[in-house]
Amino acid sequence: MTQTIPTEPPDAPPPGRVVAVRGSVVDLSFAEGGLPDLMEAVEILWDGPERLIAEVQLHLDSGTVRAIAMQGTSGLARGTAARRTGAALTAPVGEAVLGRLLDVMGAVRDGGPELPADVPRLPIHRAPPPLARRSGRREPFETGVKVIDLLAPLARGGKAAMFGGAGVGKTVLVMELIRGMVEHYTGISVFAGIGERSREGQELWEEMARSGVLDRTALVFGQMNEPPGARWRVGLTALTIAEHFRDAARRDVLLLMDNVFRFVQAGAEVSGLLGRLPSRVGYQPTLASEIAELQERVASTEGAVVTAIQAVYVPADDFTDPAVAELFSHLDSSIVLSRAMAAEGLYPAIDPLSSSSNLLDPMVVGEEHYRLAEEVRRTIAHYRELQDVIALLGVEELSTADRQAVKRARRLQRFLTQPFLVTEVFTGHAGVSVPLAETLKGCRAILAGEGDDWAEASFFMTGTLDQVQAREQAGRA
C-alpha cells in the first residue's frame, strides 16, 4: 500500500544496510554521522510485497541501531539497503479517514481506494496537552446500560475501562456502548482494534455500516496476526487521529479501544526482542511509562473533549496482575465484569460492588442518585454476606429482615440485567436502552418493597419497571 512518509533530502548521507534480522527486530548500520534518532522511522528498501518501515529503538554503537519492524520481515536478507525518513512514524488525519479502515501506518485495509495524496499526516509520538490547556469539567455520559449509569457512571471527557477475563462479555459490552452511544453522539468516533481477531473487526465494520454511523467513524486495526510492533503502536495511531479532530476541528471524540491488554502484551514482546531483562511477572521494565504514554494523551481541552472507553483482558481473572493494576490508576470509571455473575447468566456481568467511578459523588450526580446507588450496593453486599449461611442452612433460617434484604437484592440483581441491541440476532430478545431516570425509578421501587410479591423472573432481562410490571401481569393472566 502506498503512503506518504517524509524521506531524506538528496544530499543526505549514504543509505544504511541491514546487518541482522531476528523476527521483527532488525539491526541496521549507517555511515559515520548518519545515525537515525530514537523513534525515527527507517525505510528498508527490499523487494517484499509492501513497503517495510521500522522504528528505531536502540543505539547499539556509533554506527548501528536496533529497530522494530511494523510489517512482517519474512524474506528480508542481510545487506538490504535502508534509508532514514527524517521523521517519526506518521498517521493520516482529517475528514479523509472517516469511514475508512486503516492499519498502524495509515494504509487503507478496507478494499477501497487509497487516501488522497494530499491528506495531512502527523507523528504518532506527541506530548499530551499541558495542564493549562486541559478542561477540569466532568459531567456524566449516559449510556443506556442500567448498571453502568447507576453505579459506575462514565465521564464525558474521561477514561473508562471494562475489566474481565476471557468469555465474560467485554467485547459485547463495548460493542453495545458503541452502538448505543455513537447513534446518539454528534461527535467523531475512533476505534482502535489492538490485537483483535479479524472476525471481530469484520463484525464491527458491518455493525457500524448497518447503524449508519460509519461515515463519522475511523477504524484503526493492528490485528492479532500482525507483528508486535504494529500492535504496540496502533493505539498511538488512533490517538493521533482523535487528537487532530479535538485540536484542529474542535470536535468531541469518542475513542474506543479493544483490547488495551494486547497493547501491554505487544510491548512485552518488543521488550524481550530488544534484549531487556523482564520485570515483575515477566512484564517489560517500562510497563508503567508505556501505559502512561498511552493514557495521559487521552485528555480534554476547553474547546473539545476525548472520551475513552477501553476493554481490558484480565489474565486468569487476576486483578492483582501488574498490568491491570497499573491501568486502574489512570481511569475515571472502572467497570469490573464478574465470572460468577456470567455463570449465573446475569448479563451484563458487571460486578456492582467492584465497579467504581469518580463521578459517583453527590456534587456531580446529585444527592438522590448517590444515596440510591449506595443503598443498592449495601443491599447486594448484605446478600452476598448471607450466601454462605443460605447455602448451609437455607433461607428459612434467616431473620425476617434478612429474608427481606435477600428478596430485594435478588430482584435488584435481575433488574440490573438487560438485553443488548447487538445480541438480538443471537438471543431473539429485543435490545433495550434505559434512560437513567427510569433506572433510578425502578431501583427506588424495588428497595421500597413494591416488587416483593412479583416473581424474580419478571425482573430478569428487561428494561424499565413498567416493562417488569407488564411481564408480571402477563405471567399471572
Coordinates of C-alpha atoms in Angstrom, one line a residue:
M1 CA 0.0 0.0 0.0
T2 CA 1.4 3.4 -0.8
Q3 CA 1.7 6.1 1.8
T4 CA 3.5 9.3 2.3
I5 CA 6.3 9.4 4.8
P6 CA 9.0 12.1 4.6
T7 CA 12.2 10.9 3.1
E8 CA 15.7 12.2 3.4
P9 CA 16.9 15.1 1.1
P10 CA 19.0 14.2 -1.9
D11 CA 22.2 15.3 -0.2
A12 CA 21.6 13.0 2.8
P13 CA 24.3 10.6 4.0
P14 CA 24.6 7.2 2.1
P15 CA 21.8 4.7 3.0
G16 CA 22.2 2.2 5.7
R17 CA 22.3 -1.6 5.5
V18 CA 20.6 -4.5 7.2
V19 CA 23.2 -6.4 9.3
A20 CA 20.9 -8.7 11.3
V21 CA 17.3 -9.9 11.3
R22 CA 15.7 -11.7 14.2
G23 CA 12.0 -11.8 13.6
S24 CA 10.6 -8.3 14.0
V25 CA 13.9 -7.0 15.2
V26 CA 16.2 -5.5 12.6
D27 CA 19.8 -4.2 13.2
L28 CA 20.9 -1.6 10.7
S29 CA 24.3 0.0 10.1
F30 CA 24.7 3.6 8.9
A31 CA 27.6 5.7 7.8
E32 CA 29.5 7.9 10.3
G33 CA 27.3 10.8 11.4
G34 CA 24.2 9.4 9.7
L35 CA 22.7 7.5 12.7
P36 CA 18.9 7.9 12.9
D37 CA 17.4 9.3 16.1
L38 CA 15.5 7.2 18.6
M39 CA 11.8 6.7 17.5
E40 CA 12.7 7.7 13.9
A41 CA 11.1 5.7 11.1
V42 CA 13.6 3.9 8.8
E43 CA 12.5 2.6 5.4
I44 CA 14.1 -0.8 4.3
L45 CA 14.4 -0.9 0.5
W46 CA 13.6 -4.6 -0.1
D47 CA 11.6 -6.3 -2.8
G48 CA 8.8 -7.5 -0.5
P49 CA 5.1 -7.3 -1.1
E50 CA 4.7 -3.9 0.6
R51 CA 6.8 -1.0 2.0
L52 CA 8.7 -2.0 5.1
I53 CA 9.1 0.6 7.8
A54 CA 11.0 0.0 11.1
E55 CA 11.1 2.3 14.2
V56 CA 14.5 2.9 15.8
Q57 CA 14.5 1.7 19.5
L58 CA 18.2 1.4 20.5
H59 CA 21.6 2.8 19.5
L60 CA 23.9 -0.2 19.8
D61 CA 27.1 1.7 18.9
S62 CA 28.2 4.8 16.9
G63 CA 27.2 3.2 13.6
T64 CA 24.4 0.6 14.4
V65 CA 20.8 0.9 15.5
R66 CA 18.2 -1.7 16.5
A67 CA 14.7 -1.2 15.1
I68 CA 11.3 -2.9 15.3
A69 CA 9.6 -3.6 12.0
M70 CA 6.0 -2.6 11.6
Q71 CA 5.4 -5.3 9.0
G72 CA 6.5 -8.9 8.6
T73 CA 10.1 -9.5 7.7
S74 CA 9.9 -12.9 6.1
G75 CA 12.3 -12.9 3.2
L76 CA 14.4 -9.9 4.3
A77 CA 18.1 -10.5 3.7
R78 CA 21.2 -9.0 5.3
G79 CA 22.8 -6.4 3.2
T80 CA 19.4 -4.9 2.1
A81 CA 19.6 -1.1 1.8
A82 CA 17.8 1.2 4.2
R83 CA 17.4 4.9 4.4
R84 CA 16.3 7.4 7.0
T85 CA 13.0 9.2 6.7
G86 CA 13.9 12.0 9.0
A87 CA 10.7 11.8 11.0
A88 CA 8.8 9.5 13.4
L89 CA 6.0 7.2 12.2
T90 CA 3.1 9.3 11.0
A91 CA -0.7 8.8 10.7
P92 CA -3.2 10.3 8.2
V93 CA -5.6 12.7 9.9
G94 CA -8.7 14.7 8.9
E95 CA -12.0 14.1 7.2
A96 CA -10.5 11.7 4.7
V97 CA -10.0 8.9 7.3
L98 CA -13.7 8.9 8.3
G99 CA -15.5 5.8 7.1
R100 CA -12.2 4.0 6.4
L101 CA -10.3 1.1 8.0
L102 CA -6.6 1.7 8.4
D103 CA -3.6 -0.1 9.7
V104 CA -0.9 1.2 12.0
M105 CA 0.9 3.0 9.2
G106 CA -2.3 4.6 7.9
A107 CA -2.6 2.3 4.9
V108 CA -6.2 1.5 3.7
R109 CA -7.3 -2.0 4.6
D110 CA -11.0 -1.9 3.7
G111 CA -10.6 -2.7 0.0
G112 CA -11.5 0.8 -1.1
P113 CA -9.5 3.5 -2.9
E114 CA -6.3 4.8 -1.4
L115 CA -6.4 8.0 0.6
P116 CA -5.7 11.2 -1.4
A117 CA -2.1 12.1 -1.7
D118 CA -2.6 15.5 0.0
V119 CA -4.0 14.0 3.2
P120 CA -2.2 15.6 6.1
R121 CA -0.1 13.4 8.4
L122 CA 1.0 13.8 12.0
P123 CA 3.7 12.0 14.0
I124 CA 2.2 9.4 16.3
H125 CA 4.6 10.3 19.2
R126 CA 3.2 13.5 20.7
A127 CA 3.1 15.1 24.1
P128 CA -0.2 15.3 26.0
P129 CA -1.7 18.8 26.2
P130 CA -0.3 20.9 29.0
L131 CA -2.3 21.2 32.2
A132 CA -3.1 24.9 31.4
R133 CA -5.0 23.8 28.3
R134 CA -6.9 21.0 29.9
S135 CA -10.5 21.2 30.9
G136 CA -11.4 20.2 34.5
R137 CA -15.1 19.7 33.8
R138 CA -16.5 16.3 34.5
E139 CA -20.1 15.5 33.6
P140 CA -21.9 12.1 33.3
F141 CA -22.1 10.5 29.9
E142 CA -25.4 8.5 29.8
T143 CA -25.0 5.1 28.1
G144 CA -28.5 3.4 28.5
V145 CA -26.9 0.5 30.3
K146 CA -28.7 0.4 33.7
V147 CA -25.9 -0.9 35.9
I148 CA -23.3 1.5 34.5
D149 CA -25.4 4.6 34.7
L150 CA -26.4 3.8 38.2
L151 CA -23.2 2.5 39.9
A152 CA -20.3 3.5 37.6
P153 CA -21.3 6.5 35.5
L154 CA -18.9 7.4 32.7
A155 CA -17.5 10.8 32.4
R156 CA -17.7 13.0 29.3
G157 CA -14.1 13.7 28.5
G158 CA -12.9 10.9 30.9
K159 CA -11.4 7.4 30.7
A160 CA -13.4 4.3 31.4
A161 CA -12.4 0.6 31.1
M162 CA -14.1 -2.7 31.2
F163 CA -12.0 -5.3 33.1
G164 CA -12.7 -9.0 32.8
G165 CA -11.3 -12.4 32.0
A166 CA -11.9 -14.5 28.9
G167 CA -15.5 -15.0 27.9
V168 CA -17.3 -12.7 30.4
G169 CA -18.6 -10.3 27.8
K170 CA -16.1 -7.4 27.5
T171 CA -16.3 -7.1 23.7
V172 CA -20.1 -7.4 23.6
L173 CA -20.3 -4.7 26.2
V174 CA -18.0 -2.4 24.2
M175 CA -20.0 -3.1 21.0
E176 CA -23.2 -2.2 22.8
L177 CA -21.7 1.0 24.1
I178 CA -20.6 1.8 20.5
R179 CA -24.0 1.1 19.1
G180 CA -25.9 3.0 21.8
M181 CA -23.6 5.9 22.2
V182 CA -22.5 6.6 18.7
E183 CA -26.1 6.7 17.4
H184 CA -26.9 9.5 19.9
Y185 CA -23.5 11.1 19.7
T186 CA -22.8 14.1 17.5
G187 CA -19.0 13.9 17.5
I188 CA -16.4 11.7 15.8
S189 CA -15.7 8.1 16.8
V190 CA -12.3 6.5 16.5
F191 CA -11.9 2.8 17.1
A192 CA -8.6 1.1 17.9
G193 CA -8.5 -2.6 17.5
I194 CA -5.4 -3.7 19.3
G195 CA -4.6 -7.4 18.7
E196 CA -8.1 -8.0 17.5
R197 CA -9.3 -11.1 15.7
S198 CA -10.1 -10.4 12.1
R199 CA -13.6 -11.8 12.7
E200 CA -14.3 -9.2 15.3
G201 CA -13.1 -6.4 13.1
Q202 CA -15.4 -7.6 10.3
E203 CA -18.4 -7.7 12.6
L204 CA -17.7 -4.2 13.9
W205 CA -17.3 -2.9 10.4
E206 CA -20.7 -4.4 9.3
E207 CA -22.4 -3.3 12.5
M208 CA -21.4 0.3 12.0
A209 CA -22.4 0.2 8.4
R210 CA -25.8 -1.1 9.4
S211 CA -26.2 1.6 12.1
G212 CA -25.4 4.4 9.7
V213 CA -22.5 5.8 11.8
L214 CA -19.6 4.6 9.6
D215 CA -19.2 8.0 7.9
R216 CA -18.4 9.5 11.4
T217 CA -16.0 6.8 12.4
A218 CA -12.4 6.0 11.7
L219 CA -11.2 2.4 12.4
V220 CA -7.6 1.5 13.0
F221 CA -6.6 -2.1 13.4
G222 CA -3.4 -3.9 14.4
Q223 CA -4.6 -7.5 14.1
M224 CA -3.6 -10.4 16.2
N225 CA -1.6 -12.0 13.4
E226 CA 0.5 -8.8 12.8
P227 CA 4.0 -8.3 14.2
P228 CA 4.3 -6.9 17.8
G229 CA 5.5 -3.5 16.5
A230 CA 2.2 -3.0 14.7
R231 CA 0.1 -4.0 17.7
W232 CA 2.3 -1.9 20.0
R233 CA 1.8 1.4 18.0
V234 CA -1.7 1.1 16.7
G235 CA -3.2 2.7 19.8
L236 CA -0.9 5.7 19.3
T237 CA -2.1 6.0 15.6
A238 CA -5.7 6.1 16.7
L239 CA -4.9 8.6 19.4
T240 CA -3.2 10.9 16.8
I241 CA -6.3 10.8 14.7
A242 CA -8.5 11.6 17.7
E243 CA -6.2 14.5 18.8
H244 CA -6.4 16.1 15.4
F245 CA -10.2 16.2 15.5
R246 CA -10.1 17.6 19.1
D247 CA -7.4 20.2 18.4
A248 CA -7.8 21.3 14.8
A249 CA -11.5 20.6 14.1
R250 CA -12.7 21.3 17.7
R251 CA -15.0 18.3 17.7
D252 CA -15.8 15.9 20.5
V253 CA -14.3 12.5 20.0
L254 CA -15.3 9.1 21.3
L255 CA -12.2 6.9 21.4
L256 CA -12.8 3.1 21.8
M257 CA -10.0 0.6 22.4
D258 CA -10.3 -3.1 22.4
N259 CA -8.1 -4.6 23.9
V260 CA -5.6 -2.5 25.9
F261 CA -4.0 -5.6 27.4
R262 CA -2.9 -6.6 23.9
F263 CA -1.0 -3.3 23.8
V264 CA 0.8 -4.3 27.0
Q265 CA 1.5 -7.8 25.6
A266 CA 2.9 -6.3 22.4
G267 CA 5.2 -4.1 24.5
A268 CA 6.4 -7.1 26.5
E269 CA 7.2 -8.9 23.2
V270 CA 9.1 -5.9 21.9
S271 CA 11.0 -5.6 25.1
G272 CA 12.0 -9.2 25.0
L273 CA 13.1 -8.9 21.4
L274 CA 15.2 -5.9 22.3
G275 CA 17.0 -7.9 24.9
R276 CA 15.7 -6.1 28.0
L277 CA 15.5 -8.0 31.3
P278 CA 11.9 -8.7 32.3
S279 CA 10.4 -7.1 35.4
R280 CA 7.5 -8.4 37.6
V281 CA 5.6 -11.4 36.3
G282 CA 7.7 -11.2 33.1
Y283 CA 6.4 -7.8 32.0
Q284 CA 8.7 -5.2 30.4
P285 CA 10.6 -2.9 32.8
T286 CA 9.0 0.1 31.0
L287 CA 5.4 -1.1 31.7
A288 CA 4.3 2.0 33.7
S289 CA 5.8 4.5 31.3
E290 CA 4.3 2.8 28.3
I291 CA 0.8 2.7 29.8
A292 CA 1.2 6.4 30.9
E293 CA 2.3 7.4 27.4
L294 CA -1.0 6.0 26.0
Q295 CA -3.4 7.0 28.8
E296 CA -2.1 10.5 29.5
R297 CA -2.8 11.6 25.9
V298 CA -6.5 10.9 26.4
A299 CA -7.3 14.4 27.6
S300 CA -9.9 17.1 27.1
T301 CA -9.3 20.7 26.3
E302 CA -11.6 23.7 26.7
G303 CA -12.6 23.5 23.1
A304 CA -13.4 19.8 22.8
V305 CA -13.1 16.5 24.6
V306 CA -11.9 13.0 24.1
T307 CA -13.9 10.3 25.9
A308 CA -12.2 7.0 26.0
I309 CA -13.8 3.6 26.6
Q310 CA -11.5 0.6 26.7
A311 CA -11.7 -3.1 27.1
V312 CA -9.0 -4.8 29.3
Y313 CA -8.4 -8.5 29.4
V314 CA -7.6 -9.7 32.9
P315 CA -5.2 -12.8 32.7
A316 CA -6.5 -15.7 34.7
D317 CA -9.0 -13.4 36.4
D318 CA -6.2 -12.0 38.5
F319 CA -6.9 -8.3 39.2
T320 CA -3.6 -8.0 41.0
D321 CA -1.7 -8.5 37.8
P322 CA 0.8 -5.6 37.4
A323 CA -0.6 -4.5 34.0
V324 CA -4.2 -4.5 35.3
A325 CA -3.3 -2.7 38.5
E326 CA -1.3 0.0 36.6
L327 CA -4.3 0.6 34.2
F328 CA -6.7 1.1 37.2
S329 CA -4.7 4.1 38.3
H330 CA -5.3 6.1 35.1
L331 CA -9.1 5.7 35.0
D332 CA -12.2 7.8 35.9
S333 CA -14.5 4.8 35.8
S334 CA -13.6 1.1 36.3
I335 CA -16.2 -1.5 35.3
V336 CA -15.4 -4.9 36.5
L337 CA -17.0 -8.0 34.9
S338 CA -17.6 -11.0 37.1
R339 CA -17.2 -14.6 36.0
A340 CA -19.5 -15.7 38.8
M341 CA -22.3 -13.5 37.5
A342 CA -21.7 -14.6 34.0
A343 CA -22.0 -18.2 35.2
E344 CA -25.4 -17.3 36.6
G345 CA -26.5 -15.8 33.3
L346 CA -26.7 -12.3 34.8
Y347 CA -25.7 -10.2 31.8
P348 CA -24.1 -7.7 31.5
A349 CA -22.0 -9.5 34.1
I350 CA -20.9 -6.2 35.8
D351 CA -20.0 -6.6 39.5
P352 CA -21.9 -3.9 41.3
L353 CA -19.5 -4.0 44.3
S354 CA -16.2 -4.0 42.5
S355 CA -17.1 -1.4 39.8
S356 CA -16.5 2.3 40.7
S357 CA -16.4 5.8 39.3
N358 CA -15.0 9.1 40.3
L359 CA -18.3 10.7 39.2
L360 CA -20.4 8.8 41.8
D361 CA -20.4 11.8 44.0
P362 CA -23.4 13.8 45.3
M363 CA -21.7 17.0 43.9
V364 CA -21.8 15.5 40.4
V365 CA -24.7 13.1 40.0
G366 CA -26.9 14.6 42.7
E367 CA -27.7 13.6 46.3
E368 CA -30.7 11.3 45.3
H369 CA -28.7 9.3 42.7
Y370 CA -25.7 8.9 45.1
R371 CA -27.8 7.7 48.0
L372 CA -29.8 5.3 45.9
A373 CA -26.6 3.8 44.4
E374 CA -25.1 3.4 47.9
E375 CA -28.3 1.7 49.1
V376 CA -28.3 -0.7 46.1
R377 CA -24.6 -1.6 46.8
R378 CA -25.4 -2.1 50.5
T379 CA -28.3 -4.4 49.9
I380 CA -26.4 -6.6 47.4
A381 CA -23.3 -6.7 49.7
H382 CA -25.5 -7.8 52.6
Y383 CA -27.0 -10.6 50.4
R384 CA -23.5 -11.8 49.5
E385 CA -22.5 -11.9 53.1
L386 CA -25.5 -14.2 53.8
Q387 CA -24.9 -16.5 50.8
D388 CA -22.8 -19.0 52.9
V389 CA -25.5 -19.2 55.6
I390 CA -28.2 -19.7 52.9
A391 CA -26.1 -22.5 51.3
L392 CA -25.6 -24.3 54.6
L393 CA -29.0 -23.7 56.4
G394 CA -31.4 -22.4 53.8
V395 CA -33.1 -19.0 53.6
E396 CA -35.8 -20.1 56.1
E397 CA -33.2 -19.9 58.9
L398 CA -32.6 -16.2 58.3
S399 CA -34.3 -13.4 60.3
T400 CA -37.3 -11.6 58.8
A401 CA -35.2 -8.6 58.0
D402 CA -32.5 -10.7 56.3
R403 CA -35.0 -12.6 54.3
Q404 CA -36.5 -9.3 53.1
A405 CA -33.0 -8.0 52.2
V406 CA -32.2 -11.2 50.2
K407 CA -35.5 -11.0 48.3
R408 CA -34.9 -7.3 47.3
A409 CA -31.2 -7.9 46.5
R410 CA -32.0 -10.8 44.1
R411 CA -34.6 -8.6 42.4
L412 CA -32.2 -5.8 42.1
Q413 CA -29.5 -8.1 40.6
R414 CA -32.0 -9.2 38.0
F415 CA -33.4 -5.8 37.3
L416 CA -29.9 -4.6 36.5
T417 CA -29.6 -7.1 33.7
Q418 CA -30.9 -6.1 30.2
P419 CA -30.9 -7.5 26.7
F420 CA -28.5 -5.7 24.3
L421 CA -29.2 -4.4 20.8
V422 CA -26.1 -6.1 19.4
T423 CA -27.2 -9.5 20.7
E424 CA -30.7 -9.5 19.3
V425 CA -29.8 -11.9 16.4
F426 CA -28.3 -14.4 18.9
T427 CA -30.8 -14.3 21.7
G428 CA -34.1 -13.4 20.0
H429 CA -34.7 -10.8 22.7
A430 CA -35.2 -7.2 21.5
G431 CA -32.4 -5.0 23.0
V432 CA -33.3 -2.0 25.2
S433 CA -31.7 1.2 26.2
V434 CA -32.9 2.6 29.5
P435 CA -32.8 6.3 30.5
L436 CA -31.1 7.0 33.8
A437 CA -34.4 8.4 35.3
E438 CA -36.1 5.0 34.6
T439 CA -33.2 3.1 36.2
L440 CA -33.4 5.2 39.3
K441 CA -37.2 4.9 39.5
G442 CA -37.0 1.1 39.2
C443 CA -34.3 0.7 41.9
R444 CA -36.2 3.0 44.2
A445 CA -39.3 1.0 43.9
I446 CA -37.6 -2.3 44.5
L447 CA -35.8 -1.0 47.6
A448 CA -39.2 0.3 48.9
G449 CA -40.7 -3.2 48.5
E450 CA -43.0 -2.6 45.6
G451 CA -41.8 -5.7 43.8
D452 CA -41.6 -8.1 46.8
D453 CA -44.6 -10.1 45.6
W454 CA -43.5 -10.2 42.0
A455 CA -41.7 -13.2 40.5
E456 CA -37.9 -12.9 40.2
A457 CA -38.2 -13.9 36.6
S458 CA -40.2 -10.8 35.8
F459 CA -37.2 -8.6 36.6
F460 CA -34.8 -10.7 34.5
M461 CA -33.5 -9.3 31.1
T462 CA -35.9 -6.5 30.8
G463 CA -35.8 -2.7 30.7
T464 CA -37.9 -0.3 32.8
L465 CA -40.0 -1.0 35.9
D466 CA -43.2 -0.6 33.7
Q467 CA -41.9 -3.4 31.5
V468 CA -41.3 -5.6 34.6
Q469 CA -44.9 -4.9 35.7
A470 CA -46.3 -5.7 32.3
R471 CA -44.4 -9.0 32.3
E472 CA -45.6 -9.8 35.8
Q473 CA -49.3 -9.1 34.9
A474 CA -48.9 -11.2 31.7
G475 CA -47.5 -14.1 33.8
R476 CA -50.4 -14.0 36.1
A477 CA -53.0 -13.8 33.4

